PDB file of C-alpha atoms in Angstrom:
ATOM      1  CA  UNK A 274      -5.636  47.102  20.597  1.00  0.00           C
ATOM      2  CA  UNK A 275      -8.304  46.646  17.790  1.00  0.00           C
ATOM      3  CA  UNK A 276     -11.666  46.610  19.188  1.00  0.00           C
ATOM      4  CA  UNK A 277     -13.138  42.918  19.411  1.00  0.00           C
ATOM      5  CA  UNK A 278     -15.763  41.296  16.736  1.00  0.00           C
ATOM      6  CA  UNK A 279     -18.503  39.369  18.326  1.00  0.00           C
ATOM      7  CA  UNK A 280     -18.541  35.779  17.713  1.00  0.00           C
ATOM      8  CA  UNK A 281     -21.041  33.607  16.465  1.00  0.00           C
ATOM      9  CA  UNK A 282     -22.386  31.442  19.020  1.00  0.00           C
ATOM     10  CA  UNK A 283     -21.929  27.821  18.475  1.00  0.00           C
ATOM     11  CA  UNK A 284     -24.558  25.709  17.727  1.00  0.00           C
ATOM     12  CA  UNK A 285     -24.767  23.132  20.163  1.00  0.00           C
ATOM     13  CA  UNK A 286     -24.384  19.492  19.345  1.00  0.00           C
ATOM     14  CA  UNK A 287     -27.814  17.772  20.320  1.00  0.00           C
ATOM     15  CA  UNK A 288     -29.472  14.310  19.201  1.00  0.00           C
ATOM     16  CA  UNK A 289     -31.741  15.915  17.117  1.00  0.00           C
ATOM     17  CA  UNK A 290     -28.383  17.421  14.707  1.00  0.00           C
ATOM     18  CA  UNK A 291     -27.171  14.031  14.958  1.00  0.00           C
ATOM     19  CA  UNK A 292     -29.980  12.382  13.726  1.00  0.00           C
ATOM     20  CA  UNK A 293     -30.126  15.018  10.480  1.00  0.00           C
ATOM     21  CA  UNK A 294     -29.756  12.334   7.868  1.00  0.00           C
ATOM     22  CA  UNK A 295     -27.994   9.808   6.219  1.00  0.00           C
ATOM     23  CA  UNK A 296     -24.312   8.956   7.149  1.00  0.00           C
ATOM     24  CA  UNK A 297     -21.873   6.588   6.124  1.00  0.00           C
ATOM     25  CA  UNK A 298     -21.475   3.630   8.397  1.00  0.00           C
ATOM     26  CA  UNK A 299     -17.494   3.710   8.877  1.00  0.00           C
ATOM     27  CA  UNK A 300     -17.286   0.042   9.548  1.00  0.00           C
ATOM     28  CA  UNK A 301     -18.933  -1.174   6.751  1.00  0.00           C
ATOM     29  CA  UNK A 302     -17.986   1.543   3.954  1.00  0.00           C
ATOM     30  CA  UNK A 303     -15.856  -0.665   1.821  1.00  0.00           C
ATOM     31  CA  UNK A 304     -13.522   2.207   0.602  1.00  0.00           C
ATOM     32  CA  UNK A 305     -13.005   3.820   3.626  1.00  0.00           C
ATOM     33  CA  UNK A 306     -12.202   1.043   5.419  1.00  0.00           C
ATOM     34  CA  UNK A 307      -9.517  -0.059   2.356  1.00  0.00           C
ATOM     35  CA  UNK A 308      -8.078   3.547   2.473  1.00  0.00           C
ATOM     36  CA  UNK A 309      -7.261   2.829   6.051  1.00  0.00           C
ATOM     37  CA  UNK A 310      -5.674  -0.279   5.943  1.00  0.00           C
ATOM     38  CA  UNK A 311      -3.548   0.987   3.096  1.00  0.00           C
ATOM     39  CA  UNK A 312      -2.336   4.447   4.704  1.00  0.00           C
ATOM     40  CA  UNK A 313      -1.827   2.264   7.906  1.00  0.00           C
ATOM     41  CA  UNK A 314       0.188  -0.305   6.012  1.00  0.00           C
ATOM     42  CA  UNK A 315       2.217   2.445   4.365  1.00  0.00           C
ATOM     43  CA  UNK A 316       2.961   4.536   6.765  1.00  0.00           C
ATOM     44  CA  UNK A 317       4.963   1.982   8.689  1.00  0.00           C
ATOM     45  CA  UNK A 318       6.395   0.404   6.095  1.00  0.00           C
ATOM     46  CA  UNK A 319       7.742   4.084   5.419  1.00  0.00           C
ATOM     47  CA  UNK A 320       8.812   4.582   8.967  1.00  0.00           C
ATOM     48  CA  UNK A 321      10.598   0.943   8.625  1.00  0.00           C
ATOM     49  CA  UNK A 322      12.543   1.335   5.775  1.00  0.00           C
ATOM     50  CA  UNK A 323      13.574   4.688   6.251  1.00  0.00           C
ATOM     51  CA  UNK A 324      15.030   3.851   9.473  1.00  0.00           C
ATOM     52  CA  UNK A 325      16.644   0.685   8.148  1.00  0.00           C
ATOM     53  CA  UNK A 326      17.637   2.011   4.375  1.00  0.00           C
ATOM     54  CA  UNK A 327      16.895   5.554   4.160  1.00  0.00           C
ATOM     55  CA  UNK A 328      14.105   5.131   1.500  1.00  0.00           C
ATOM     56  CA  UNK A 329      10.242   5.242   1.597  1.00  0.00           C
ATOM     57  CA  UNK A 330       7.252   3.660   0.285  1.00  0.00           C
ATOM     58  CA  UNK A 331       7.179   5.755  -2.336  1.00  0.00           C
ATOM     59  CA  UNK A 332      10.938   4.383  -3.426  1.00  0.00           C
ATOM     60  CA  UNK A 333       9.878   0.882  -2.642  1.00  0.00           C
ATOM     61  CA  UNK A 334       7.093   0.604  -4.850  1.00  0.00           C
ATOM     62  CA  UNK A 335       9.189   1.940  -7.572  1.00  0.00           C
ATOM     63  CA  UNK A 336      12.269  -0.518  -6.702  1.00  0.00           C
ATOM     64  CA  UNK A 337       9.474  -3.576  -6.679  1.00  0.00           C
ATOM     65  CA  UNK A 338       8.245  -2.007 -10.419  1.00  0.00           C
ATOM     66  CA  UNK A 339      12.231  -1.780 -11.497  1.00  0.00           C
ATOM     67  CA  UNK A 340      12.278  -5.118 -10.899  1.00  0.00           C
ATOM     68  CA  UNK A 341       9.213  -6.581 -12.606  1.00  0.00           C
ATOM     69  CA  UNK A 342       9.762  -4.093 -15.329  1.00  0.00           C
ATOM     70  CA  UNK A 343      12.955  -2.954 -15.927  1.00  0.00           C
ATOM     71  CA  UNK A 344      13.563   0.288 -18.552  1.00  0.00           C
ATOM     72  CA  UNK A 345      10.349   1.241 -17.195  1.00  0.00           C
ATOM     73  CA  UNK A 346       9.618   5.321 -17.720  1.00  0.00           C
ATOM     74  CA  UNK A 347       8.065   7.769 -15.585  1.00  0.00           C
ATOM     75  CA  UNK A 348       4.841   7.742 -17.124  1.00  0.00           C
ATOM     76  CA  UNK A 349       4.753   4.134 -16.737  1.00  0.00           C
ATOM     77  CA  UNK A 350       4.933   3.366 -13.188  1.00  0.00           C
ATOM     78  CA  UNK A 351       2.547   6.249 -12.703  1.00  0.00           C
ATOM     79  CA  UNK A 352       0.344   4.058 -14.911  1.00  0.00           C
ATOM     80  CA  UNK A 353       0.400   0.490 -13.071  1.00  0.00           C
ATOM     81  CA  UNK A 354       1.235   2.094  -9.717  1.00  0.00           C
ATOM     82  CA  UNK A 355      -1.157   4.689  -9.725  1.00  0.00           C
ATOM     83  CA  UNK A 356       1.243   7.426  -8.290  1.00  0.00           C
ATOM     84  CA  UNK A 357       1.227  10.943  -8.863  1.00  0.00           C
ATOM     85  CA  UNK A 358       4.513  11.899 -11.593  1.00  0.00           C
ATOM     86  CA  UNK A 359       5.939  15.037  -9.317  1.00  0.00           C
ATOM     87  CA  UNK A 360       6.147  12.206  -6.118  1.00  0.00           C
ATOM     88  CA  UNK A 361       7.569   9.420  -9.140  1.00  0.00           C
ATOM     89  CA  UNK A 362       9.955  12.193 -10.025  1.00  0.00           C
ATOM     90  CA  UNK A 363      11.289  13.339  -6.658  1.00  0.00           C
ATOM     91  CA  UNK A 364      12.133   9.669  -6.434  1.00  0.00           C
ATOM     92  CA  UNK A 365      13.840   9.423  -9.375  1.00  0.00           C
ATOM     93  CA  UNK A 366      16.080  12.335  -8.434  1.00  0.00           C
ATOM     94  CA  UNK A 367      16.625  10.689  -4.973  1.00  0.00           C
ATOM     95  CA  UNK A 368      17.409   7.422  -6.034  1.00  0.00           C
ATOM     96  CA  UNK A 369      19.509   8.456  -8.901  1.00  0.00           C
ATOM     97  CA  UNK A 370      21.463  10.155  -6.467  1.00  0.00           C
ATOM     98  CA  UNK A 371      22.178   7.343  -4.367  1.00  0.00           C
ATOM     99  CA  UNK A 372      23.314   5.607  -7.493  1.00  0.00           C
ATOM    100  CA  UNK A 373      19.982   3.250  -7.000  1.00  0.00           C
ATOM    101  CA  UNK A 374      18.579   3.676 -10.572  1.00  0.00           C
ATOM    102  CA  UNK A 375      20.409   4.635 -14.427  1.00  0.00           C
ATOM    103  CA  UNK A 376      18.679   6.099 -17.145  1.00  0.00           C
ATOM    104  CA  UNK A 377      19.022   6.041 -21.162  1.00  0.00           C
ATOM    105  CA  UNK A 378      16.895   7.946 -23.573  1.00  0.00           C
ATOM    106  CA  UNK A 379      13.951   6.719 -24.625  1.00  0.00           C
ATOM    107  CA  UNK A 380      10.972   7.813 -27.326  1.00  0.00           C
ATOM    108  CA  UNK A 381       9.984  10.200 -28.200  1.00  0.00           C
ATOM    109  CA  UNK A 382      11.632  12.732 -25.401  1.00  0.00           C
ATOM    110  CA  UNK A 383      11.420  10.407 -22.545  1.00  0.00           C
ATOM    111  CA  UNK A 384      14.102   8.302 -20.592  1.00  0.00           C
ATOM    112  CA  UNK A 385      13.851   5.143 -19.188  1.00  0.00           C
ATOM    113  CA  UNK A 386      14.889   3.399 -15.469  1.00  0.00           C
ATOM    114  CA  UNK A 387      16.333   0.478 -14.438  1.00  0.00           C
ATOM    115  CA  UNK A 388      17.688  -0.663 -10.986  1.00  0.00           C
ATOM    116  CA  UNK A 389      21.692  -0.601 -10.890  1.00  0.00           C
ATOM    117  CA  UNK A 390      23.564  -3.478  -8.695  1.00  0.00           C
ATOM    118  CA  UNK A 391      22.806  -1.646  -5.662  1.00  0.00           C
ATOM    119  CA  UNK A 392      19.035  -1.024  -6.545  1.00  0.00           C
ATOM    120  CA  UNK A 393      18.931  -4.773  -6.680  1.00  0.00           C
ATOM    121  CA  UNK A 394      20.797  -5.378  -3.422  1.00  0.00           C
ATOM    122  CA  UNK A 395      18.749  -2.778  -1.751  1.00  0.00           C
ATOM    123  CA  UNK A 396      15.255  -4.412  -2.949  1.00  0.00           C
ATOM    124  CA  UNK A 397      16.405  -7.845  -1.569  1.00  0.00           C
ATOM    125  CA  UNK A 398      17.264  -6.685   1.492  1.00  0.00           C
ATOM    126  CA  UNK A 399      13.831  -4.833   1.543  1.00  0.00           C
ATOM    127  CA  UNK A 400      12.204  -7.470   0.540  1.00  0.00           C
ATOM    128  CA  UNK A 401      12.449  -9.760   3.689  1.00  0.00           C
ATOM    129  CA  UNK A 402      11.375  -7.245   5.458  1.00  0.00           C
ATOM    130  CA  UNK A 403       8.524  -6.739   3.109  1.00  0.00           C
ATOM    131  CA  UNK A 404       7.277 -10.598   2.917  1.00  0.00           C
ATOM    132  CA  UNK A 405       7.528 -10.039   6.751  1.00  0.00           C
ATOM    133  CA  UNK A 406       5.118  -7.471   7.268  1.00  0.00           C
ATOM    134  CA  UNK A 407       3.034  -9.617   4.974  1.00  0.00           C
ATOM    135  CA  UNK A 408       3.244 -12.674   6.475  1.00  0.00           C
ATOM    136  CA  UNK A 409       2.407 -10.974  10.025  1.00  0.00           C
ATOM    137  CA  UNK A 410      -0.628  -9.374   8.611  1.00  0.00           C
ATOM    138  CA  UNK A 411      -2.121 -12.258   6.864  1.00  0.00           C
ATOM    139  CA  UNK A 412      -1.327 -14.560   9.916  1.00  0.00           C
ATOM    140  CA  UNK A 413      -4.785 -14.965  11.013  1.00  0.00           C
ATOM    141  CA  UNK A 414      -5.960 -16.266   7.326  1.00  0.00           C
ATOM    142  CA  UNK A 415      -5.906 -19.829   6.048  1.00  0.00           C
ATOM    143  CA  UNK A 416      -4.811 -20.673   2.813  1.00  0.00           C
ATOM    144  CA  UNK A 417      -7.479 -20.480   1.255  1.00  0.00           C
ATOM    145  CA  UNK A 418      -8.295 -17.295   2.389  1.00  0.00           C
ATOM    146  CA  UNK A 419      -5.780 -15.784   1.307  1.00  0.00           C
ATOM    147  CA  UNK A 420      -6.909 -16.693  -2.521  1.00  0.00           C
ATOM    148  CA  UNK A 421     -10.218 -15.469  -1.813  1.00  0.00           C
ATOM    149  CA  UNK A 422      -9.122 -12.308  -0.215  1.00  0.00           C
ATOM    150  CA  UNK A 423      -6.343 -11.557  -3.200  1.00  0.00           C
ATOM    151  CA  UNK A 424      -9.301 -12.828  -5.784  1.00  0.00           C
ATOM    152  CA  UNK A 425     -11.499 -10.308  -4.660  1.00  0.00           C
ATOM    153  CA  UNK A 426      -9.379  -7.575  -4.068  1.00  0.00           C
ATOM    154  CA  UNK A 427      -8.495  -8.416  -7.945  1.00  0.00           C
ATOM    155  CA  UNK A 428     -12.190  -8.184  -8.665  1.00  0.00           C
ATOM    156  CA  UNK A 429     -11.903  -4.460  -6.607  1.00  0.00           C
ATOM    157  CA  UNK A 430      -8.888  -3.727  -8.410  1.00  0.00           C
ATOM    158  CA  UNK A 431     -10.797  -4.263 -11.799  1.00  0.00           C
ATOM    159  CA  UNK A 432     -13.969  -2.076 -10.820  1.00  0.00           C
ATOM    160  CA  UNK A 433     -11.619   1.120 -10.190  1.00  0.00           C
ATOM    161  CA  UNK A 434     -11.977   2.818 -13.772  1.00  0.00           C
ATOM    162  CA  UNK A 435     -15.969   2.073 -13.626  1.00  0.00           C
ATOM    163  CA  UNK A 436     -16.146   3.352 -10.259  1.00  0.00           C
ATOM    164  CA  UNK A 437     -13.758   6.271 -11.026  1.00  0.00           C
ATOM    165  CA  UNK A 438     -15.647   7.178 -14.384  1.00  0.00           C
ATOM    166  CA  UNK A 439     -18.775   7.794 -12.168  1.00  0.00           C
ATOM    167  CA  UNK A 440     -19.911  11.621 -12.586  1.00  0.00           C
ATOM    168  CA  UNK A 441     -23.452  12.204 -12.000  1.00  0.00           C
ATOM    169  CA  UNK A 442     -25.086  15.655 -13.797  1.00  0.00           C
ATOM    170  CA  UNK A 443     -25.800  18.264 -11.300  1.00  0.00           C
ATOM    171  CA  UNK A 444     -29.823  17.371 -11.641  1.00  0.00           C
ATOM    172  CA  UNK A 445     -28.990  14.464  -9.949  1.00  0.00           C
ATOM    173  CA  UNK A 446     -26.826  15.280  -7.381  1.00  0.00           C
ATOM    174  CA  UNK A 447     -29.737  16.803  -5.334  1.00  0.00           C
ATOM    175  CA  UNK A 448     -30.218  20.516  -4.090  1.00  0.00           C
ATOM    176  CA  UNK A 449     -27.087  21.954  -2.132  1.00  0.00           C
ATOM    177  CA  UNK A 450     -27.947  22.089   1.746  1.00  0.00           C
TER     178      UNK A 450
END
């Protein structure tokens, strides 16, 4: 047996390291809290229509696309949905499989998706579950509310590329601790 390495002692946890500075108030930090709802919304979606349909989010939100934009490519949905093209892809593959989705070429070396008869029979059937889901989470929310809430997440929505061009130079980032 290999003789042991001392350990480093832990620092213990005191009020004065938890009062070292600034920290992000979790119940008011807009993304966080919008990251949250979303991964909380999608996960049990997932776990729903899995266990109804055998499919995920992740073939959901492409079905939904399919259907607002059919002979939609890859790229595309990658674009509007803002997925990543290997998770698009793996779709693709599963959903062609289940005879879901066709193909034809398209320009320059690309192809192009549509939903087949049973693509569109699966998304209706999804889809009541879907508007569901919706309706139960909105439930507490007049009306009017509603607008507001889908105006501003539009107004959100239309910040992203400012917010996601952001990239301060190292100057002003601050020393590293």
């Amino acid at each position: 047996m290999p003789p042991s390495r001392p350990q480093p002692l832990a620092q213990p946890v005191n009020d004065l390291t938890l009062d070292m500075g600034p920290k992000l108030d979790m119940d008011r930090y807009v993304p966080a809290f919008l990251n949250s709802i979303a991964n909380k919304l999608s996960s049990g979606a997932s776990r729903l229509y899995f266990k109804h349909f055998g499919i995920g989010v992740v073939e959901w939100r492409i079905i939904v696309h399919l259907v607002a934009e059919p002979w939609c490519t890859a790229a595309r949905i990658c674009q509007i949905i803002g997925m990543d093209k290997a998770a698009v892809s793996r779709s693709y593959a599963l959903m062609e499989d289940r005879g879901l989705i066709q193909f034809r070429p398209a320009e320059p070396r690309g192809r192009e998706a549509t939903l087949t008869v049973a693509g569109r029979d699966l998304h209706d059937r999804i889809l009541v579950m879907a508007l569901e889901r919706e309706r139960r989470l909105l439930a507490d929310l007049s009306p009017r509310e509603v607008d507001t809430l889908i105006n501003l997440l539009g107004r959100l929505q239309a910040r992203i590329p400012h917010v996601n061009a952001y990239d301060p130079a190292p100057e002003d980032i601050g020393p590293a601790a």
